[in-house]
mmCIF file of C-alpha atoms and ligand atoms in Angstrom:
data_model
loop_
_atom_site.group_PDB
_atom_site.id
_atom_site.type_symbol
_atom_site.label_atom_id
_atom_site.label_comp_id
_atom_site.label_asym_id
_atom_site.label_seq_id
_atom_site.Cartn_x
_atom_site.Cartn_y
_atom_site.Cartn_z
ATOM 1 C CA MET A 1 -17.455 10.310 9.056
ATOM 2 C CA ALA A 2 -17.283 12.974 11.653
ATOM 3 C CA TYR A 3 -19.179 16.380 10.400
ATOM 4 C CA ARG A 4 -18.678 19.742 12.528
ATOM 5 C CA ASN A 5 -22.061 20.991 11.547
ATOM 6 C CA LEU A 6 -24.225 18.136 10.909
ATOM 7 C CA LEU A 7 -25.736 15.244 12.673
ATOM 8 C CA VAL A 8 -26.042 11.806 10.460
ATOM 9 C CA SER A 9 -28.180 8.796 11.899
ATOM 10 C CA ASP A 10 -29.801 5.667 10.430
ATOM 11 C CA ARG A 11 -33.027 3.863 11.630
ATOM 12 C CA GLY A 12 -33.298 0.701 9.159
ATOM 13 C CA ALA A 13 -32.876 2.014 5.515
ATOM 14 C CA VAL A 14 -34.029 5.533 6.406
ATOM 15 C CA ARG A 15 -31.145 8.190 6.928
ATOM 16 C CA THR A 16 -31.772 11.504 8.440
ATOM 17 C CA ILE A 17 -29.347 14.237 8.044
ATOM 18 C CA THR A 18 -29.570 17.354 10.541
ATOM 19 C CA ALA A 19 -27.975 20.506 10.130
ATOM 20 C CA ASN A 20 -26.747 21.220 13.757
ATOM 21 C CA ARG A 21 -26.081 24.977 14.345
ATOM 22 C CA PRO A 22 -29.283 25.464 16.465
ATOM 23 C CA ASP A 23 -27.280 28.597 17.893
ATOM 24 C CA LYS A 24 -27.713 30.211 14.538
ATOM 25 C CA LEU A 25 -30.989 28.574 13.533
ATOM 26 C CA ASN A 26 -29.225 26.045 11.298
ATOM 27 C CA ALA A 27 -27.959 28.969 8.977
ATOM 28 C CA LEU A 28 -26.051 27.568 6.112
ATOM 29 C CA ASN A 29 -22.314 28.756 6.280
ATOM 30 C CA ARG A 30 -19.959 27.444 3.518
ATOM 31 C CA GLU A 31 -18.551 24.687 5.667
ATOM 32 C CA THR A 32 -22.143 23.381 6.204
ATOM 33 C CA LEU A 33 -22.818 23.435 2.413
ATOM 34 C CA ASN A 34 -19.959 21.556 1.749
ATOM 35 C CA GLU A 35 -20.878 19.006 4.432
ATOM 36 C CA LEU A 36 -24.331 18.518 3.097
ATOM 37 C CA THR A 37 -22.996 17.851 -0.236
ATOM 38 C CA LEU A 38 -20.486 15.042 1.077
ATOM 39 C CA ALA A 39 -23.435 13.662 3.480
ATOM 40 C CA PHE A 40 -25.870 13.436 0.502
ATOM 41 C CA GLY A 41 -23.058 12.181 -1.873
ATOM 42 C CA GLN A 42 -22.546 9.421 0.681
ATOM 43 C CA ALA A 43 -26.265 8.839 0.922
ATOM 44 C CA ALA A 44 -26.313 8.286 -2.976
ATOM 45 C CA GLN A 45 -23.786 5.602 -2.923
ATOM 46 C CA ASP A 46 -24.987 3.715 -0.054
ATOM 47 C CA ASP A 47 -27.504 0.800 -1.219
ATOM 48 C CA ALA A 48 -28.794 0.166 2.157
ATOM 49 C CA VAL A 49 -30.189 4.054 2.138
ATOM 50 C CA ARG A 50 -33.545 3.973 0.603
ATOM 51 C CA CYS A 51 -34.942 7.369 1.917
ATOM 52 C CA VAL A 52 -33.290 10.327 3.225
ATOM 53 C CA VAL A 53 -34.828 12.675 5.960
ATOM 54 C CA LEU A 54 -33.091 16.134 6.018
ATOM 55 C CA THR A 55 -34.139 18.395 8.886
ATOM 56 C CA GLY A 56 -32.627 21.099 11.224
ATOM 57 C CA ALA A 57 -31.697 20.599 14.991
ATOM 58 C CA GLY A 58 -34.144 22.354 17.565
ATOM 59 C CA ASP A 59 -37.838 22.909 17.267
ATOM 60 C CA LYS A 60 -37.057 26.458 16.099
ATOM 61 C CA ALA A 61 -35.714 26.271 12.652
ATOM 62 C CA PHE A 62 -35.391 23.977 9.874
ATOM 63 C CA VAL A 63 -32.770 26.404 8.473
ATOM 64 C CA ALA A 64 -32.935 30.389 8.780
ATOM 65 C CA GLY A 65 -31.239 30.865 5.563
ATOM 66 C CA ALA A 66 -27.759 31.209 4.102
ATOM 67 C CA ASP A 67 -25.499 32.413 7.110
ATOM 68 C CA ILE A 68 -25.729 36.347 6.616
ATOM 69 C CA ALA A 69 -22.653 37.166 8.791
ATOM 70 C CA GLU A 70 -20.479 35.120 6.578
ATOM 71 C CA MET A 71 -21.963 37.004 3.440
ATOM 72 C CA ASN A 72 -21.968 40.330 4.889
ATOM 73 C CA GLY A 73 -17.950 40.476 3.984
ATOM 74 C CA TYR A 74 -18.514 38.579 0.571
ATOM 75 C CA THR A 75 -16.922 40.243 -2.885
ATOM 76 C CA PRO A 76 -19.068 39.517 -5.831
ATOM 77 C CA LEU A 77 -16.568 36.509 -6.961
ATOM 78 C CA GLN A 78 -17.123 35.018 -3.359
ATOM 79 C CA GLY A 79 -20.745 35.437 -3.602
ATOM 80 C CA GLN A 80 -20.754 33.746 -6.919
ATOM 81 C CA ALA A 81 -19.110 30.687 -5.745
ATOM 82 C CA PHE A 82 -21.053 30.585 -2.546
ATOM 83 C CA SER A 83 -24.202 30.620 -4.848
ATOM 84 C CA ALA A 84 -22.773 28.088 -7.115
ATOM 85 C CA THR A 85 -21.896 25.731 -4.015
ATOM 86 C CA GLY A 86 -25.599 26.310 -2.759
ATOM 87 C CA GLN A 87 -26.994 25.366 -6.144
ATOM 88 C CA GLN A 88 -24.598 22.116 -6.619
ATOM 89 C CA LEU A 89 -26.080 21.083 -3.106
ATOM 90 C CA MET A 90 -29.694 21.497 -4.181
ATOM 91 C CA SER A 91 -29.124 19.999 -7.484
ATOM 92 C CA ARG A 92 -27.344 16.923 -5.910
ATOM 93 C CA ILE A 93 -30.506 16.843 -3.368
ATOM 94 C CA GLU A 94 -33.191 16.970 -6.186
ATOM 95 C CA ARG A 95 -31.195 14.324 -8.242
ATOM 96 C CA LEU A 96 -30.310 11.713 -5.709
ATOM 97 C CA GLY A 97 -32.132 9.041 -7.258
ATOM 98 C CA LYS A 98 -33.719 8.185 -3.805
ATOM 99 C CA PRO A 99 -36.714 10.200 -2.136
ATOM 100 C CA VAL A 100 -35.701 12.987 0.211
ATOM 101 C CA ILE A 101 -38.076 14.468 2.913
ATOM 102 C CA ALA A 102 -37.679 17.700 4.421
ATOM 103 C CA ARG A 103 -38.832 17.661 7.902
ATOM 104 C CA ILE A 104 -39.657 21.364 8.763
ATOM 105 C CA PRO A 105 -40.295 22.132 12.727
ATOM 106 C CA GLY A 106 -39.975 25.857 12.017
ATOM 107 C CA TYR A 107 -38.348 28.665 10.179
ATOM 108 C CA ALA A 108 -37.511 27.577 6.545
ATOM 109 C CA LEU A 109 -36.275 30.990 4.942
ATOM 110 C CA GLY A 110 -34.241 32.048 2.356
ATOM 111 C CA GLY A 111 -31.671 29.185 1.682
ATOM 112 C CA GLY A 112 -33.589 27.127 4.037
ATOM 113 C CA MET A 113 -36.802 27.390 1.773
ATOM 114 C CA GLU A 114 -34.462 26.426 -1.012
ATOM 115 C CA LEU A 115 -33.146 23.399 0.877
ATOM 116 C CA ALA A 116 -36.523 22.462 1.591
ATOM 117 C CA MET A 117 -37.680 23.011 -2.119
ATOM 118 C CA ALA A 118 -34.972 20.939 -3.365
ATOM 119 C CA CYS A 119 -36.406 17.887 -1.308
ATOM 120 C CA HIS A 120 -38.951 15.604 -3.025
ATOM 121 C CA LEU A 121 -41.442 15.792 -0.109
ATOM 122 C CA ARG A 122 -41.984 18.529 2.575
ATOM 123 C CA ILE A 123 -43.690 17.825 5.904
ATOM 124 C CA ALA A 124 -44.117 20.875 8.215
ATOM 125 C CA SER A 125 -45.293 21.373 11.795
ATOM 126 C CA GLU A 126 -47.956 24.233 11.949
ATOM 127 C CA LYS A 127 -45.424 26.336 13.529
ATOM 128 C CA ALA A 128 -43.084 26.382 10.400
ATOM 129 C CA ARG A 129 -42.728 29.485 8.450
ATOM 130 C CA PHE A 130 -41.532 30.048 5.096
ATOM 131 C CA GLY A 131 -40.270 32.989 2.910
ATOM 132 C CA GLN A 132 -37.559 34.120 0.493
ATOM 133 C CA PRO A 133 -36.779 37.288 2.589
ATOM 134 C CA GLU A 134 -33.372 38.050 0.647
ATOM 135 C CA ILE A 135 -34.858 41.244 -1.022
ATOM 136 C CA ASN A 136 -34.733 42.696 2.484
ATOM 137 C CA LEU A 137 -30.989 42.035 2.966
ATOM 138 C CA GLY A 138 -30.733 43.921 -0.727
ATOM 139 C CA LEU A 139 -29.929 40.479 -2.444
ATOM 140 C CA ILE A 140 -31.765 37.876 -4.465
ATOM 141 C CA PRO A 141 -32.197 34.016 -3.700
ATOM 142 C CA GLY A 142 -29.079 32.299 -4.823
ATOM 143 C CA PHE A 143 -29.725 28.678 -4.130
ATOM 144 C CA GLY A 144 -32.282 28.254 -6.836
ATOM 145 C CA GLY A 145 -35.020 29.831 -5.016
ATOM 146 C CA THR A 146 -36.486 31.960 -7.953
ATOM 147 C CA GLN A 147 -36.427 28.865 -10.370
ATOM 148 C CA ARG A 148 -37.930 26.023 -7.966
ATOM 149 C CA LEU A 149 -40.437 28.568 -6.417
ATOM 150 C CA LEU A 150 -41.732 29.157 -9.777
ATOM 151 C CA ARG A 151 -41.756 25.824 -11.068
ATOM 152 C CA LEU A 152 -43.343 24.416 -7.369
ATOM 153 C CA ALA A 153 -46.051 27.105 -6.890
ATOM 154 C CA GLY A 154 -46.002 29.271 -10.160
ATOM 155 C CA ARG A 155 -44.994 32.895 -11.141
ATOM 156 C CA GLY A 156 -47.312 34.860 -9.248
ATOM 157 C CA ALA A 157 -46.303 33.105 -5.848
ATOM 158 C CA ALA A 158 -42.717 33.375 -6.752
ATOM 159 C CA LEU A 159 -42.932 37.245 -7.397
ATOM 160 C CA GLU A 160 -45.343 37.935 -4.372
ATOM 161 C CA LEU A 161 -42.783 35.661 -2.046
ATOM 162 C CA CYS A 162 -39.406 36.874 -3.578
ATOM 163 C CA LEU A 163 -40.554 40.505 -4.115
ATOM 164 C CA LEU A 164 -41.945 40.989 -0.682
ATOM 165 C CA GLY A 165 -39.694 39.040 1.305
ATOM 166 C CA LYS A 166 -42.404 38.083 3.766
ATOM 167 C CA GLN A 167 -43.109 35.347 5.684
ATOM 168 C CA ILE A 168 -45.901 32.637 5.134
ATOM 169 C CA ASN A 169 -47.381 30.143 7.357
ATOM 170 C CA ALA A 170 -47.438 26.442 6.804
ATOM 171 C CA GLU A 171 -51.025 26.475 5.992
ATOM 172 C CA ARG A 172 -50.770 29.005 3.276
ATOM 173 C CA ALA A 173 -47.467 27.093 1.963
ATOM 174 C CA GLN A 174 -49.533 24.116 1.618
ATOM 175 C CA GLU A 175 -52.154 26.298 -0.162
ATOM 176 C CA LEU A 176 -49.560 27.221 -2.566
ATOM 177 C CA GLY A 177 -48.478 23.789 -3.308
ATOM 178 C CA ILE A 178 -45.131 23.979 -1.510
ATOM 179 C CA VAL A 179 -45.729 21.832 1.576
ATOM 180 C CA THR A 180 -47.035 18.143 1.059
ATOM 181 C CA GLN A 181 -48.320 17.740 4.514
ATOM 182 C CA VAL A 182 -49.099 19.911 7.756
ATOM 183 C CA VAL A 183 -49.238 18.583 11.120
ATOM 184 C CA ALA A 184 -49.210 19.426 14.700
ATOM 185 C CA PRO A 185 -45.557 19.990 16.279
ATOM 186 C CA GLU A 186 -46.090 17.083 18.583
ATOM 187 C CA GLY A 187 -47.103 14.935 15.530
ATOM 188 C CA LEU A 188 -44.145 16.072 13.413
ATOM 189 C CA ASP A 189 -41.822 12.985 13.943
ATOM 190 C CA GLU A 190 -44.481 10.680 13.778
ATOM 191 C CA ALA A 191 -45.596 11.862 10.321
ATOM 192 C CA VAL A 192 -42.102 12.062 8.926
ATOM 193 C CA GLN A 193 -41.805 8.362 10.149
ATOM 194 C CA ALA A 194 -44.617 7.003 8.360
ATOM 195 C CA VAL A 195 -44.016 8.725 5.165
ATOM 196 C CA ALA A 196 -40.106 7.457 5.490
ATOM 197 C CA ASP A 197 -40.886 3.984 6.352
ATOM 198 C CA GLN A 198 -43.380 3.598 3.240
ATOM 199 C CA LEU A 199 -40.690 5.047 0.755
ATOM 200 C CA ALA A 200 -37.868 2.945 2.249
ATOM 201 C CA ALA A 201 -40.107 -0.108 1.608
ATOM 202 C CA SER A 202 -40.890 0.846 -1.806
ATOM 203 C CA ALA A 203 -38.976 -0.546 -4.881
ATOM 204 C CA PRO A 204 -36.047 1.536 -5.222
ATOM 205 C CA CYS A 205 -35.620 1.112 -8.970
ATOM 206 C CA ALA A 206 -39.641 2.415 -9.226
ATOM 207 C CA ALA A 207 -38.806 5.330 -7.000
ATOM 208 C CA ALA A 208 -35.815 6.335 -9.085
ATOM 209 C CA GLY A 209 -37.747 5.970 -12.192
ATOM 210 C CA ILE A 210 -40.596 8.308 -10.697
ATOM 211 C CA LEU A 211 -38.198 10.677 -9.738
ATOM 212 C CA ASP A 212 -36.172 10.926 -12.696
ATOM 213 C CA ALA A 213 -39.304 11.207 -15.030
ATOM 214 C CA VAL A 214 -40.827 13.922 -12.863
ATOM 215 C CA LEU A 215 -37.833 15.911 -12.506
ATOM 216 C CA GLN A 216 -36.602 15.559 -15.898
ATOM 217 C CA GLY A 217 -40.026 15.939 -17.723
ATOM 218 C CA GLY A 218 -40.455 19.198 -15.851
ATOM 219 C CA GLU A 219 -37.725 20.738 -17.938
ATOM 220 C CA THR A 220 -38.838 19.413 -21.069
ATOM 221 C CA GLY A 221 -41.456 18.743 -23.839
ATOM 222 C CA ILE A 222 -44.155 16.430 -23.506
ATOM 223 C CA ASP A 223 -42.430 13.905 -26.230
ATOM 224 C CA GLN A 224 -38.929 13.980 -24.301
ATOM 225 C CA GLY A 225 -40.782 13.271 -20.895
ATOM 226 C CA LEU A 226 -42.756 10.342 -22.297
ATOM 227 C CA SER A 227 -39.787 9.041 -23.558
ATOM 228 C CA TYR A 228 -38.159 9.550 -19.848
ATOM 229 C CA GLU A 229 -41.092 7.717 -18.507
ATOM 230 C CA THR A 230 -40.884 4.669 -21.326
ATOM 231 C CA GLN A 231 -37.353 4.172 -20.407
ATOM 232 C CA GLY A 232 -38.072 4.192 -16.836
ATOM 233 C CA PHE A 233 -41.104 1.660 -16.961
ATOM 234 C CA ALA A 234 -38.803 -0.790 -19.182
ATOM 235 C CA LEU A 235 -35.962 -0.508 -16.899
ATOM 236 C CA CYS A 236 -38.514 -1.834 -13.909
ATOM 237 C CA PHE A 237 -39.165 -5.172 -15.855
ATOM 238 C CA ALA A 238 -35.459 -6.019 -15.165
ATOM 239 C CA THR A 239 -35.727 -6.104 -11.269
ATOM 240 C CA GLU A 240 -36.735 -8.767 -8.737
ATOM 241 C CA ASP A 241 -38.941 -6.089 -7.349
ATOM 242 C CA MET A 242 -41.499 -5.628 -10.117
ATOM 243 C CA ARG A 243 -41.667 -9.725 -10.648
ATOM 244 C CA GLU A 244 -42.409 -9.446 -6.502
ATOM 245 C CA GLY A 245 -44.792 -6.457 -6.773
ATOM 246 C CA THR A 246 -46.830 -8.064 -9.574
ATOM 247 C CA THR A 247 -46.749 -11.824 -8.370
ATOM 248 C CA ALA A 248 -47.775 -10.512 -4.721
ATOM 249 C CA PHE A 249 -50.744 -8.682 -5.992
ATOM 250 C CA LEU A 250 -51.688 -12.024 -7.906
ATOM 251 C CA GLU A 251 -51.179 -14.018 -4.746
ATOM 252 C CA ARG A 252 -52.999 -11.686 -2.845
ATOM 253 C CA ARG A 253 -50.050 -10.858 -0.293
ATOM 254 C CA ASN A 254 -48.169 -7.876 0.359
ATOM 255 C CA PRO A 255 -45.125 -7.758 -1.342
ATOM 256 C CA GLU A 256 -41.463 -7.846 0.015
ATOM 257 C CA PHE A 257 -38.847 -5.496 -1.938
ATOM 258 C CA LYS A 258 -35.473 -6.098 -1.882
ATOM 259 C CA GLY A 259 -33.956 -3.456 -3.888
ATOM 260 C CA ARG A 260 -32.898 -5.849 -6.566
HETATM 261 N N1 COA B 1 -27.455 33.778 9.277
HETATM 262 C C1 COA B 1 -26.765 33.928 10.162
HETATM 263 N N2 COA B 1 -27.221 34.005 11.548
HETATM 264 C C2 COA B 1 -28.501 33.817 11.447
HETATM 265 C C3 COA B 1 -29.464 33.637 10.344
HETATM 266 C C4 COA B 1 -29.030 33.636 9.203
HETATM 267 N N3 COA B 1 -29.666 33.584 8.187
HETATM 268 N N4 COA B 1 -30.770 33.369 11.151
HETATM 269 C C5 COA B 1 -30.470 33.528 12.095
HETATM 270 N N5 COA B 1 -29.403 33.886 12.668
HETATM 271 C C6 COA B 1 -28.790 33.963 14.162
HETATM 272 C C7 COA B 1 -29.058 35.345 14.727
HETATM 273 O O1 COA B 1 -28.210 36.063 14.256
HETATM 274 C C8 COA B 1 -28.966 35.042 16.140
HETATM 275 O O2 COA B 1 -27.431 34.766 16.579
HETATM 276 P P1 COA B 1 -26.957 35.583 17.933
HETATM 277 O O3 COA B 1 -27.927 34.916 18.922
HETATM 278 O O4 COA B 1 -25.466 35.060 17.665
HETATM 279 O O5 COA B 1 -27.142 37.085 17.886
HETATM 280 C C9 COA B 1 -29.501 33.471 16.439
HETATM 281 O O6 COA B 1 -29.239 32.929 14.850
HETATM 282 C C10 COA B 1 -30.689 33.456 16.685
HETATM 283 O O7 COA B 1 -31.684 34.261 15.800
HETATM 284 P P2 COA B 1 -32.657 35.587 16.061
HETATM 285 O O8 COA B 1 -32.701 36.479 15.349
HETATM 286 O O9 COA B 1 -31.889 35.909 17.440
HETATM 287 O O10 COA B 1 -34.110 34.707 16.536
HETATM 288 P P3 COA B 1 -35.459 35.379 16.304
HETATM 289 O O11 COA B 1 -36.323 34.459 17.100
HETATM 290 O O12 COA B 1 -35.543 36.950 17.034
HETATM 291 O O13 COA B 1 -35.874 35.514 14.858
HETATM 292 C C11 COA B 1 -35.666 34.947 12.607
HETATM 293 C C12 COA B 1 -35.875 34.563 14.131
HETATM 294 C C13 COA B 1 -35.582 33.847 11.855
HETATM 295 C C14 COA B 1 -36.998 35.455 12.094
HETATM 296 C C15 COA B 1 -34.606 35.897 12.432
HETATM 297 O O14 COA B 1 -33.197 35.351 12.832
HETATM 298 C C16 COA B 1 -34.147 36.315 10.857
HETATM 299 O O15 COA B 1 -34.979 36.818 10.289
HETATM 300 N N6 COA B 1 -33.164 35.418 10.628
HETATM 301 C C17 COA B 1 -32.499 35.628 8.887
HETATM 302 C C18 COA B 1 -33.670 35.287 8.223
HETATM 303 C C19 COA B 1 -33.194 35.440 6.388
HETATM 304 O O16 COA B 1 -33.153 36.633 6.409
HETATM 305 N N7 COA B 1 -32.883 34.608 5.725
HETATM 306 C C20 COA B 1 -32.363 34.747 4.490
HETATM 307 C C21 COA B 1 -31.030 34.761 4.376
HETATM 308 S S1 COA B 1 -30.190 34.790 2.887
#
């Protein structure tokens, strides 16, 4: 499928989706949000895709936020619809059932930081900058930023970043638990590829079970969370991959997971 604002490519079982508006630092307008929603829907449906990398075109930005020019003329109802569209996209990514890595070369601000936080792992260049600057525009985060930042980094960091609207560097973002890994700019692709390849070679049912238990468990009590874990654990016993993984250990060889 051809997109106006995205690039989509496959390398083995790794799909890379690139927000491609570099002249606007990959800002999220409505059309880009809709295309991302479609692209992630396709990635979810395609059994050949085991891991998704999400990034932005160019080396200056991952995504510099929701499109301010487009929002400038919105009515409250249009603002509500824009927020709902953005939140649906973030939830779709978070609940994809396959690991999603955010590859962050530069600015991840506002909607860009929200997009990165909806991914499961974040690998950033030392040049990356993070922030929720909406307050500087007379706005609040609208694509889940107040909620996901709260859950990822705690109330102190959420209030500091959202209230002060300031930018933080990748090192500080890692200290806060927002970023998984920080690498030199020239090492970004290699680092992302190594993690993506590892995830793509892992057992999909196990990966899906971990995503489900961690994400659902974060929103519920311990008993319900443990129940998610038991269900996911039990489901793995129905897969060839689990037999292969345990047999390979006993035979002292590397497992070859087939996604069955
Ligand atoms: N929405 C729409 N356009 C954006 C944008 C956004 N969120 N962020 C950047 N752009 C556009 C700029 O308007 C500019 O377009 P132009 O060349 O047609 O004027 C282009 O991208 C380059 O941005 P520019 O501001 O010139 O780059 P810079 O290096 O001077 O500054 C930033 C980079 C990221 C610091 C700055 O662009 C910025 O603050 N962006 C907005 C961040 C933000 O508030 N995001 C949250 C939105 S809710």
